[in-house]
PDB file of C-alpha atoms in Angstrom:
ATOM      1  CA  MET A  19      -0.629 -25.634  12.339  1.00 57.00           C
ATOM      2  CA  SER A  20       0.057 -24.283   8.684  1.00 62.00           C
ATOM      3  CA  ASP A  21      -2.961 -23.011   7.078  1.00 71.00           C
ATOM      4  CA  LYS A  22      -1.356 -25.511   3.731  1.00 69.00           C
ATOM      5  CA  LEU A  23      -1.933 -28.673   6.121  1.00 90.00           C
ATOM      6  CA  LEU A  24      -5.732 -27.691   6.755  1.00 97.00           C
ATOM      7  CA  HIS A  25      -6.463 -28.636   3.110  1.00 98.00           C
ATOM      8  CA  ARG A  26      -5.721 -32.556   2.914  1.00 98.00           C
ATOM      9  CA  GLN A  27      -6.349 -34.136  -0.775  1.00 97.00           C
ATOM     10  CA  ALA A  28      -7.627 -37.609  -1.353  1.00 98.00           C
ATOM     11  CA  GLY A  29      -5.403 -40.595  -0.295  1.00 97.00           C
ATOM     12  CA  SER A  30      -2.721 -38.620   1.550  1.00 97.00           C
ATOM     13  CA  THR A  31      -3.792 -39.588   4.847  1.00 98.00           C
ATOM     14  CA  ALA A  32      -4.860 -43.027   3.881  1.00 98.00           C
ATOM     15  CA  GLU A  33      -4.168 -45.933   6.703  1.00 97.00           C
ATOM     16  CA  ASP A  34      -4.970 -49.489   5.883  1.00 95.00           C
ATOM     17  CA  PRO A  35      -7.695 -50.215   5.677  1.00 95.00           C
ATOM     18  CA  PHE A  36      -9.125 -46.972   5.530  1.00 98.00           C
ATOM     19  CA  GLU A  37      -9.011 -45.063   2.904  1.00 98.00           C
ATOM     20  CA  LEU A  38      -8.959 -41.432   5.144  1.00 98.00           C
ATOM     21  CA  VAL A  39      -7.836 -41.375   8.931  1.00 98.00           C
ATOM     22  CA  VAL A  40      -8.296 -38.067  10.276  1.00 98.00           C
ATOM     23  CA  THR A  41      -7.461 -38.313  14.261  1.00 98.00           C
ATOM     24  CA  PRO A  42      -7.337 -35.204  16.879  1.00 98.00           C
ATOM     25  CA  GLU A  43      -3.861 -35.655  17.029  1.00 97.00           C
ATOM     26  CA  SER A  44      -3.233 -35.659  13.633  1.00 97.00           C
ATOM     27  CA  ALA A  45      -5.608 -32.736  12.966  1.00 97.00           C
ATOM     28  CA  GLY A  46      -3.601 -31.076  16.496  1.00 96.00           C
ATOM     29  CA  TRP A  47      -6.902 -30.559  18.086  1.00 98.00           C
ATOM     30  CA  GLY A  48      -8.782 -32.113  20.684  1.00 98.00           C
ATOM     31  CA  PHE A  49     -12.213 -33.975  19.849  1.00 98.00           C
ATOM     32  CA  SER A  50     -13.133 -34.364  15.918  1.00 98.00           C
ATOM     33  CA  GLY A  51     -12.136 -37.596  13.811  1.00 98.00           C
ATOM     34  CA  LEU A  52     -13.255 -39.056  10.884  1.00 98.00           C
ATOM     35  CA  ARG A  53     -12.325 -42.301   8.944  1.00 98.00           C
ATOM     36  CA  ILE A  54     -13.814 -43.485   5.450  1.00 98.00           C
ATOM     37  CA  LEU A  55     -14.233 -47.432   5.135  1.00 98.00           C
ATOM     38  CA  ALA A  56     -14.456 -49.162   1.916  1.00 98.00           C
ATOM     39  CA  LEU A  57     -15.691 -52.802   1.750  1.00 98.00           C
ATOM     40  CA  ASP A  58     -15.852 -55.233  -1.117  1.00 97.00           C
ATOM     41  CA  HIS A  59     -18.051 -57.976   0.406  1.00 97.00           C
ATOM     42  CA  ASP A  60     -15.646 -58.304   2.955  1.00 97.00           C
ATOM     43  CA  ALA A  61     -15.536 -57.316   6.672  1.00 98.00           C
ATOM     44  CA  ARG A  62     -13.670 -55.177   8.894  1.00 98.00           C
ATOM     45  CA  ALA A  63     -13.232 -54.739  13.047  1.00 98.00           C
ATOM     46  CA  VAL A  64     -13.123 -51.294  14.375  1.00 98.00           C
ATOM     47  CA  SER A  65     -12.428 -49.966  17.635  1.00 98.00           C
ATOM     48  CA  THR A  66     -13.879 -46.493  18.846  1.00 98.00           C
ATOM     49  CA  GLY A  67     -11.344 -46.128  21.548  1.00 98.00           C
ATOM     50  CA  ASP A  68     -12.018 -42.892  23.377  1.00 98.00           C
ATOM     51  CA  SER A  69     -14.425 -41.812  20.731  1.00 98.00           C
ATOM     52  CA  GLU A  70     -18.096 -42.258  19.573  1.00 98.00           C
ATOM     53  CA  CYS A  71     -19.090 -42.814  16.276  1.00 98.00           C
ATOM     54  CA  ILE A  72     -21.462 -43.456  13.940  1.00 98.00           C
ATOM     55  CA  VAL A  73     -21.501 -45.849  10.818  1.00 98.00           C
ATOM     56  CA  LEU A  74     -22.770 -43.347   8.053  1.00 99.00           C
ATOM     57  CA  PRO A  75     -23.017 -45.331   4.602  1.00 98.00           C
ATOM     58  CA  LEU A  76     -22.063 -42.939   1.627  1.00 98.00           C
ATOM     59  CA  SER A  77     -22.613 -45.768  -0.878  1.00 98.00           C
ATOM     60  CA  GLY A  78     -23.801 -49.600  -0.385  1.00 98.00           C
ATOM     61  CA  HIS A  79     -25.188 -51.333   2.382  1.00 98.00           C
ATOM     62  CA  CYS A  80     -23.716 -53.072   5.238  1.00 98.00           C
ATOM     63  CA  THR A  81     -24.038 -54.860   8.911  1.00 98.00           C
ATOM     64  CA  VAL A  82     -22.994 -53.587  12.021  1.00 98.00           C
ATOM     65  CA  GLU A  83     -22.412 -56.019  14.665  1.00 98.00           C
ATOM     66  CA  VAL A  84     -21.756 -54.607  18.529  1.00 97.00           C
ATOM     67  CA  ALA A  85     -22.263 -55.596  21.652  1.00 93.00           C
ATOM     68  CA  GLY A  86     -24.176 -58.969  20.819  1.00 95.00           C
ATOM     69  CA  GLU A  87     -26.323 -56.917  18.257  1.00 97.00           C
ATOM     70  CA  THR A  88     -26.418 -56.740  14.896  1.00 98.00           C
ATOM     71  CA  PHE A  89     -27.554 -53.626  13.122  1.00 98.00           C
ATOM     72  CA  ALA A  90     -28.780 -54.044   9.131  1.00 98.00           C
ATOM     73  CA  LEU A  91     -27.698 -50.864   7.334  1.00 98.00           C
ATOM     74  CA  THR A  92     -29.829 -50.389   3.882  1.00 98.00           C
ATOM     75  CA  GLY A  93     -27.927 -47.485   3.203  1.00 98.00           C
ATOM     76  CA  ARG A  94     -27.799 -45.736  -0.354  1.00 98.00           C
ATOM     77  CA  THR A  95     -26.088 -46.006  -3.860  1.00 97.00           C
ATOM     78  CA  GLY A  96     -24.612 -42.876  -3.487  1.00 98.00           C
ATOM     79  CA  VAL A  97     -24.277 -39.166  -1.449  1.00 98.00           C
ATOM     80  CA  PHE A  98     -26.808 -37.627  -3.879  1.00 98.00           C
ATOM     81  CA  ASP A  99     -29.439 -40.337  -3.199  1.00 97.00           C
ATOM     82  CA  GLY A 100     -31.225 -39.123  -0.179  1.00 95.00           C
ATOM     83  CA  VAL A 101     -30.691 -40.100   3.428  1.00 98.00           C
ATOM     84  CA  THR A 102     -29.081 -43.191   4.700  1.00 98.00           C
ATOM     85  CA  ASP A 103     -29.673 -45.299   8.036  1.00 98.00           C
ATOM     86  CA  PHE A 104     -26.724 -45.553  10.109  1.00 98.00           C
ATOM     87  CA  ALA A 105     -25.688 -46.848  13.519  1.00 98.00           C
ATOM     88  CA  TYR A 106     -24.410 -45.526  16.589  1.00 98.00           C
ATOM     89  CA  LEU A 107     -21.194 -46.958  18.390  1.00 98.00           C
ATOM     90  CA  PRO A 108     -20.018 -45.545  21.743  1.00 98.00           C
ATOM     91  CA  ARG A 109     -16.605 -44.932  22.688  1.00 98.00           C
ATOM     92  CA  ASP A 110     -14.319 -48.284  24.321  1.00 98.00           C
ATOM     93  CA  ILE A 111     -16.048 -50.825  22.262  1.00 98.00           C
ATOM     94  CA  GLU A 112     -15.248 -53.023  19.330  1.00 98.00           C
ATOM     95  CA  ALA A 113     -17.487 -53.387  15.712  1.00 98.00           C
ATOM     96  CA  THR A 114     -17.011 -55.497  12.897  1.00 98.00           C
ATOM     97  CA  ILE A 115     -18.527 -53.814   9.907  1.00 98.00           C
ATOM     98  CA  THR A 116     -19.544 -56.509   7.128  1.00 98.00           C
ATOM     99  CA  GLY A 117     -20.758 -55.243   3.536  1.00 98.00           C
ATOM    100  CA  THR A 118     -19.903 -53.494   0.142  1.00 98.00           C
ATOM    101  CA  GLY A 119     -19.897 -49.891  -0.354  1.00 98.00           C
ATOM    102  CA  ARG A 120     -17.817 -46.709   1.793  1.00 98.00           C
ATOM    103  CA  PHE A 121     -18.625 -46.043   4.801  1.00 98.00           C
ATOM    104  CA  ALA A 122     -17.715 -42.773   6.893  1.00 99.00           C
ATOM    105  CA  LEU A 123     -17.258 -43.449  10.624  1.00 99.00           C
ATOM    106  CA  PRO A 124     -17.373 -39.574  12.084  1.00 99.00           C
ATOM    107  CA  ALA A 125     -16.259 -39.764  15.424  1.00 98.00           C
ATOM    108  CA  ALA A 126     -16.230 -37.462  18.498  1.00 98.00           C
ATOM    109  CA  ARG A 127     -13.686 -38.034  21.626  1.00 98.00           C
ATOM    110  CA  THR A 128     -15.927 -38.151  24.688  1.00 98.00           C
ATOM    111  CA  THR A 129     -16.121 -39.223  28.073  1.00 97.00           C
ATOM    112  CA  THR A 130     -19.822 -40.510  28.069  1.00 96.00           C
ATOM    113  CA  LYS A 131     -20.639 -43.968  26.796  1.00 96.00           C
ATOM    114  CA  LEU A 132     -24.087 -44.370  26.018  1.00 98.00           C
ATOM    115  CA  ALA A 133     -25.933 -47.569  24.304  1.00 97.00           C
ATOM    116  CA  ALA A 134     -25.042 -48.861  20.753  1.00 98.00           C
ATOM    117  CA  ARG A 135     -28.199 -47.782  18.518  1.00 98.00           C
ATOM    118  CA  TYR A 136     -29.829 -47.739  14.811  1.00 98.00           C
ATOM    119  CA  GLY A 137     -30.471 -44.550  13.485  1.00 98.00           C
ATOM    120  CA  PRO A 138     -33.566 -45.495  10.990  1.00 98.00           C
ATOM    121  CA  ALA A 139     -33.540 -43.113   7.707  1.00 98.00           C
ATOM    122  CA  GLU A 140     -36.889 -41.956   8.032  1.00 97.00           C
ATOM    123  CA  ASN A 141     -35.930 -40.202  11.258  1.00 97.00           C
ATOM    124  CA  VAL A 142     -33.499 -38.046   9.641  1.00 98.00           C
ATOM    125  CA  PRO A 143     -34.733 -34.630   9.068  1.00 97.00           C
ATOM    126  CA  ILE A 144     -34.376 -32.908   6.086  1.00 97.00           C
ATOM    127  CA  GLU A 145     -34.027 -29.227   5.528  1.00 97.00           C
ATOM    128  CA  LEU A 146     -33.831 -27.050   2.666  1.00 97.00           C
ATOM    129  CA  ARG A 147     -31.896 -23.849   3.274  1.00 97.00           C
ATOM    130  CA  GLY A 148     -31.193 -20.745   1.674  1.00 98.00           C
ATOM    131  CA  ALA A 149     -32.707 -19.409  -1.593  1.00 98.00           C
ATOM    132  CA  GLY A 150     -31.603 -18.719  -5.073  1.00 98.00           C
ATOM    133  CA  THR A 151     -27.970 -19.565  -5.945  1.00 98.00           C
ATOM    134  CA  CYS A 152     -27.379 -20.002  -2.078  1.00 98.00           C
ATOM    135  CA  SER A 153     -30.266 -23.166  -2.055  1.00 98.00           C
ATOM    136  CA  ARG A 154     -28.937 -26.276  -0.438  1.00 98.00           C
ATOM    137  CA  GLN A 155     -30.486 -29.448   1.162  1.00 98.00           C
ATOM    138  CA  VAL A 156     -28.953 -30.407   4.635  1.00 98.00           C
ATOM    139  CA  HIS A 157     -29.362 -33.937   6.336  1.00 98.00           C
ATOM    140  CA  ASN A 158     -29.305 -33.600  10.296  1.00 98.00           C
ATOM    141  CA  TYR A 159     -28.368 -37.263  11.358  1.00 98.00           C
ATOM    142  CA  CYS A 160     -26.858 -36.668  14.562  1.00 98.00           C
ATOM    143  CA  LEU A 161     -27.345 -33.154  16.114  1.00 98.00           C
ATOM    144  CA  PRO A 162     -28.709 -32.143  19.445  1.00 97.00           C
ATOM    145  CA  HIS A 163     -32.090 -32.077  18.262  1.00 96.00           C
ATOM    146  CA  THR A 164     -32.107 -34.983  16.379  1.00 98.00           C
ATOM    147  CA  PHE A 165     -30.173 -37.861  17.437  1.00 98.00           C
ATOM    148  CA  ASP A 166     -28.705 -38.347  21.350  1.00 98.00           C
ATOM    149  CA  ALA A 167     -24.741 -38.374  21.961  1.00 98.00           C
ATOM    150  CA  GLY A 168     -22.027 -37.147  24.182  1.00 98.00           C
ATOM    151  CA  ARG A 169     -20.157 -34.968  21.667  1.00 98.00           C
ATOM    152  CA  LEU A 170     -20.751 -35.926  18.595  1.00 98.00           C
ATOM    153  CA  LEU A 171     -22.151 -33.376  15.687  1.00 98.00           C
ATOM    154  CA  VAL A 172     -22.885 -34.783  12.484  1.00 98.00           C
ATOM    155  CA  CYS A 173     -24.525 -33.421   9.163  1.00 98.00           C
ATOM    156  CA  GLU A 174     -24.178 -33.348   5.376  1.00 98.00           C
ATOM    157  CA  VAL A 175     -24.965 -31.078   3.004  1.00 98.00           C
ATOM    158  CA  LEU A 176     -26.053 -31.009  -1.078  1.00 98.00           C
ATOM    159  CA  THR A 177     -25.529 -28.079  -2.942  1.00 98.00           C
ATOM    160  CA  PRO A 178     -26.207 -27.745  -6.816  1.00 98.00           C
ATOM    161  CA  GLY A 179     -24.101 -27.235  -9.567  1.00 98.00           C
ATOM    162  CA  GLY A 180     -23.187 -23.105  -9.611  1.00 98.00           C
ATOM    163  CA  ASN A 181     -24.637 -22.826  -5.964  1.00 98.00           C
ATOM    164  CA  TRP A 182     -23.025 -21.731  -2.580  1.00 98.00           C
ATOM    165  CA  SER A 183     -23.468 -23.381   0.695  1.00 98.00           C
ATOM    166  CA  SER A 184     -21.816 -22.883   3.878  1.00 98.00           C
ATOM    167  CA  TYR A 185     -22.602 -19.102   3.313  1.00 97.00           C
ATOM    168  CA  PRO A 186     -22.768 -16.623   4.867  1.00 97.00           C
ATOM    169  CA  PRO A 187     -19.597 -17.235   6.329  1.00 98.00           C
ATOM    170  CA  HIS A 188     -19.977 -18.672  10.010  1.00 97.00           C
ATOM    171  CA  LYS A 189     -17.848 -19.178  13.124  1.00 97.00           C
ATOM    172  CA  HIS A 190     -18.437 -21.577  15.853  1.00 98.00           C
ATOM    173  CA  ASP A 191     -14.814 -21.062  17.868  1.00 97.00           C
ATOM    174  CA  GLU A 192     -15.735 -18.830  21.165  1.00 96.00           C
ATOM    175  CA  ALA A 193     -17.546 -20.113  24.254  1.00 96.00           C
ATOM    176  CA  ARG A 194     -20.185 -17.193  24.356  1.00 96.00           C
ATOM    177  CA  GLU A 195     -23.798 -16.004  24.361  1.00 95.00           C
ATOM    178  CA  GLY A 196     -25.096 -17.316  20.729  1.00 95.00           C
ATOM    179  CA  GLU A 197     -21.774 -19.155  19.842  1.00 97.00           C
ATOM    180  CA  SER A 198     -20.336 -22.482  20.844  1.00 98.00           C
ATOM    181  CA  GLU A 199     -16.451 -23.670  20.473  1.00 98.00           C
ATOM    182  CA  LEU A 200     -16.372 -26.496  17.911  1.00 98.00           C
ATOM    183  CA  GLU A 201     -13.971 -28.018  15.608  1.00 98.00           C
ATOM    184  CA  GLU A 202     -15.182 -28.942  12.344  1.00 98.00           C
ATOM    185  CA  ILE A 203     -13.992 -31.472   9.609  1.00 98.00           C
ATOM    186  CA  TYR A 204     -15.393 -31.065   5.940  1.00 98.00           C
ATOM    187  CA  TYR A 205     -15.192 -34.216   3.539  1.00 99.00           C
ATOM    188  CA  PHE A 206     -15.972 -33.782   0.226  1.00 98.00           C
ATOM    189  CA  GLU A 207     -17.568 -35.734  -3.005  1.00 98.00           C
ATOM    190  CA  VAL A 208     -18.001 -33.953  -6.198  1.00 98.00           C
ATOM    191  CA  GLY A 209     -20.477 -35.109  -8.748  1.00 97.00           C
ATOM    192  CA  GLY A 210     -19.186 -36.282 -12.018  1.00 96.00           C
ATOM    193  CA  GLY A 211     -15.516 -35.724 -11.426  1.00 94.00           C
ATOM    194  CA  GLY A 212     -15.280 -32.240 -10.919  1.00 97.00           C
ATOM    195  CA  MET A 213     -14.315 -29.953  -8.391  1.00 98.00           C
ATOM    196  CA  GLY A 214     -15.456 -27.456  -5.821  1.00 98.00           C
ATOM    197  CA  TYR A 215     -13.996 -24.656  -3.514  1.00 98.00           C
ATOM    198  CA  GLN A 216     -14.070 -23.755  -0.069  1.00 98.00           C
ATOM    199  CA  ARG A 217     -13.002 -20.647   1.839  1.00 98.00           C
ATOM    200  CA  VAL A 218     -11.660 -20.430   5.188  1.00 98.00           C
ATOM    201  CA  HIS A 219     -10.705 -16.991   6.755  1.00 97.00           C
ATOM    202  CA  GLY A 220      -9.641 -15.606  10.442  1.00 95.00           C
ATOM    203  CA  THR A 221     -10.102 -12.627  12.527  1.00 90.00           C
ATOM    204  CA  ASP A 222      -7.204 -10.272  13.157  1.00 90.00           C
ATOM    205  CA  GLU A 223      -6.562 -12.065  16.434  1.00 92.00           C
ATOM    206  CA  ARG A 224      -6.503 -15.641  14.749  1.00 94.00           C
ATOM    207  CA  PRO A 225      -5.535 -15.233  11.566  1.00 96.00           C
ATOM    208  CA  ILE A 226      -6.629 -18.182   9.041  1.00 97.00           C
ATOM    209  CA  ASP A 227      -6.275 -18.293   5.155  1.00 96.00           C
ATOM    210  CA  VAL A 228      -7.641 -21.315   3.171  1.00 97.00           C
ATOM    211  CA  LEU A 229      -9.034 -21.274  -0.605  1.00 97.00           C
ATOM    212  CA  ALA A 230      -8.918 -24.655  -1.309  1.00 98.00           C
ATOM    213  CA  GLU A 231      -9.741 -26.386  -4.636  1.00 98.00           C
ATOM    214  CA  VAL A 232     -11.584 -29.773  -3.359  1.00 98.00           C
ATOM    215  CA  ARG A 233     -12.188 -32.761  -5.424  1.00 98.00           C
ATOM    216  CA  SER A 234     -13.700 -36.237  -4.290  1.00 98.00           C
ATOM    217  CA  GLY A 235     -11.929 -37.670  -0.934  1.00 98.00           C
ATOM    218  CA  ASP A 236     -10.776 -34.374  -0.048  1.00 98.00           C
ATOM    219  CA  VAL A 237     -11.123 -32.741   3.614  1.00 98.00           C
ATOM    220  CA  VAL A 238     -10.402 -29.491   4.916  1.00 98.00           C
ATOM    221  CA  LEU A 239     -10.257 -28.991   8.941  1.00 98.00           C
ATOM    222  CA  VAL A 240     -11.718 -25.928  10.539  1.00 98.00           C
ATOM    223  CA  PRO A 241      -9.961 -25.417  13.769  1.00 98.00           C
ATOM    224  CA  HIS A 242     -11.217 -21.484  13.789  1.00 97.00           C
ATOM    225  CA  GLY A 243     -12.396 -18.690  11.956  1.00 97.00           C
ATOM    226  CA  TRP A 244     -15.015 -17.887   9.455  1.00 98.00           C
ATOM    227  CA  HIS A 245     -15.976 -20.890   6.903  1.00 98.00           C
ATOM    228  CA  GLY A 246     -17.497 -20.466   3.774  1.00 97.00           C
ATOM    229  CA  PRO A 247     -18.610 -20.146   1.199  1.00 98.00           C
ATOM    230  CA  SER A 248     -18.662 -24.191  -0.072  1.00 98.00           C
ATOM    231  CA  MET A 249     -18.749 -23.182  -3.856  1.00 98.00           C
ATOM    232  CA  ALA A 250     -19.952 -25.791  -6.206  1.00 98.00           C
ATOM    233  CA  ALA A 251     -18.882 -25.304  -9.502  1.00 98.00           C
ATOM    234  CA  PRO A 252     -21.242 -25.059 -12.195  1.00 98.00           C
ATOM    235  CA  GLY A 253     -22.260 -28.651 -14.026  1.00 98.00           C
ATOM    236  CA  TYR A 254     -21.059 -30.456 -10.551  1.00 98.00           C
ATOM    237  CA  ASP A 255     -22.968 -30.951  -7.520  1.00 98.00           C
ATOM    238  CA  LEU A 256     -21.284 -30.849  -4.478  1.00 98.00           C
ATOM    239  CA  TYR A 257     -21.300 -32.699  -1.135  1.00 98.00           C
ATOM    240  CA  TYR A 258     -19.809 -32.445   2.007  1.00 98.00           C
ATOM    241  CA  LEU A 259     -20.442 -34.171   4.925  1.00 99.00           C
ATOM    242  CA  ASN A 260     -19.678 -32.211   8.283  1.00 98.00           C
ATOM    243  CA  VAL A 261     -17.974 -33.698  11.846  1.00 98.00           C
ATOM    244  CA  MET A 262     -17.784 -31.139  14.840  1.00 98.00           C
ATOM    245  CA  ALA A 263     -17.098 -31.332  18.639  1.00 98.00           C
ATOM    246  CA  GLY A 264     -15.773 -29.549  21.180  1.00 98.00           C
ATOM    247  CA  PRO A 265     -14.714 -29.025  24.926  1.00 97.00           C
ATOM    248  CA  GLY A 266     -18.128 -27.277  26.069  1.00 95.00           C
ATOM    249  CA  PRO A 267     -20.359 -28.725  28.770  1.00 93.00           C
ATOM    250  CA  GLU A 268     -23.254 -28.280  26.651  1.00 94.00           C
ATOM    251  CA  ARG A 269     -23.927 -30.391  23.076  1.00 97.00           C
ATOM    252  CA  ALA A 270     -25.065 -27.480  21.353  1.00 97.00           C
ATOM    253  CA  TRP A 271     -24.247 -25.638  17.585  1.00 97.00           C
ATOM    254  CA  LEU A 272     -24.466 -22.357  17.517  1.00 97.00           C
ATOM    255  CA  ILE A 273     -23.410 -20.081  15.004  1.00 97.00           C
ATOM    256  CA  CYS A 274     -22.254 -16.317  14.682  1.00 96.00           C
ATOM    257  CA  ASP A 275     -22.305 -14.787  10.876  1.00 97.00           C
ATOM    258  CA  ASP A 276     -19.308 -12.866   9.646  1.00 96.00           C
ATOM    259  CA  PRO A 277     -20.934  -9.616  10.400  1.00 95.00           C
ATOM    260  CA  ALA A 278     -19.771  -8.498   6.273  1.00 96.00           C
ATOM    261  CA  HIS A 279     -21.707 -10.999   5.025  1.00 97.00           C
ATOM    262  CA  GLY A 280     -24.738 -11.545   7.162  1.00 96.00           C
ATOM    263  CA  TRP A 281     -26.663  -9.201   5.404  1.00 97.00           C
ATOM    264  CA  VAL A 282     -27.235 -12.076   2.363  1.00 97.00           C
ATOM    265  CA  ARG A 283     -29.592 -14.053   4.315  1.00 97.00           C
ATOM    266  CA  ARG A 284     -32.187 -11.122   4.079  1.00 96.00           C
ATOM    267  CA  THR A 285     -32.330 -11.314   0.567  1.00 97.00           C
ATOM    268  CA  TRP A 286     -33.657 -15.138   0.362  1.00 97.00           C
ATOM    269  CA  GLU A 287     -36.803 -13.686   1.711  1.00 96.00           C
ATOM    270  CA  SER A 288     -37.713 -12.430  -1.991  1.00 97.00           C
ATOM    271  CA  GLN A 289     -35.805 -15.514  -3.677  1.00 98.00           C
ATOM    272  CA  ASP A 290     -37.292 -18.941  -4.799  1.00 98.00           C
ATOM    273  CA  LEU A 291     -35.930 -22.161  -3.855  1.00 98.00           C
ATOM    274  CA  ASP A 292     -33.307 -23.858  -6.152  1.00 98.00           C
ATOM    275  CA  ARG A 293     -35.928 -26.167  -8.232  1.00 97.00           C
ATOM    276  CA  ARG A 294     -33.087 -28.939  -8.450  1.00 98.00           C
ATOM    277  CA  LEU A 295     -34.124 -29.649  -4.856  1.00 98.00           C
ATOM    278  CA  PRO A 296     -34.445 -32.123  -3.158  1.00 97.00           C
ATOM    279  CA  PHE A 297     -32.321 -34.527  -4.356  1.00 97.00           C
ATOM    280  CA  GLY A 298     -32.948 -38.082  -3.701  1.00 88.00           C
ATOM    281  CA  GLY A 299     -36.691 -37.186  -4.362  1.00 70.00           C
ATOM    282  CA  THR A 300     -38.822 -36.815  -0.961  1.00 58.00           C
ATOM    283  CA  ARG A 301     -40.141 -39.194   1.633  1.00 54.00           C
TER     284      ARG A 301
END
């Protein structure tokens, strides 16, 4: 795939009723997908097909009716207002989402079929990661240690304006000791109508070269290679949703730092966490 196709601008992948659609086929890979659904006091039926997914409110609230159950999602006013509750939908099922707001449906192709479930906001681990200008906040919704799924891995990262996250650059594109093979989608929203920047670079054996100016509604696809930093421009807080899945028999998120920049982690020991964190207050 051309490196230019790895950055997809807001609206360029819309398919009614979704504002954004990334499927394994459209991404040119095997597992990861994402849809964004906007509702205005209405209802939409969604099918999961061969993928599991979660319904994650970006803004607003909804109910999710699936397999004879109804999950009421309190949601949130926006992505910088703290964690949200969510609903898990298994593969091969149809659900009806009714409400007002914008809802992310990160997905992963899987052969495993689990039960539909509710994910309470109070069970979502909030991690304050890094220090100094590398300080950021991570919401670990659907990772191996936080929520059971077949292949799907989902978290979101909030970065104060002027800071760098997804840094040092790291990769997860090989199945080996200490590293798992995962495709990744970055979905962005930027506070105040501003912009951010995303870098992806490859190895000599597997070159890739992306430096994208990103705005709200954009996505960057990471099929392989070192990714990061995600740069929040001064004055504009940066949000991104990470969706990952891969072919490995074990559902794991194992990363390898770019050896040229891994030393940066050691500098955090002598720096304070950015005082603008946490976003959304504390529980």
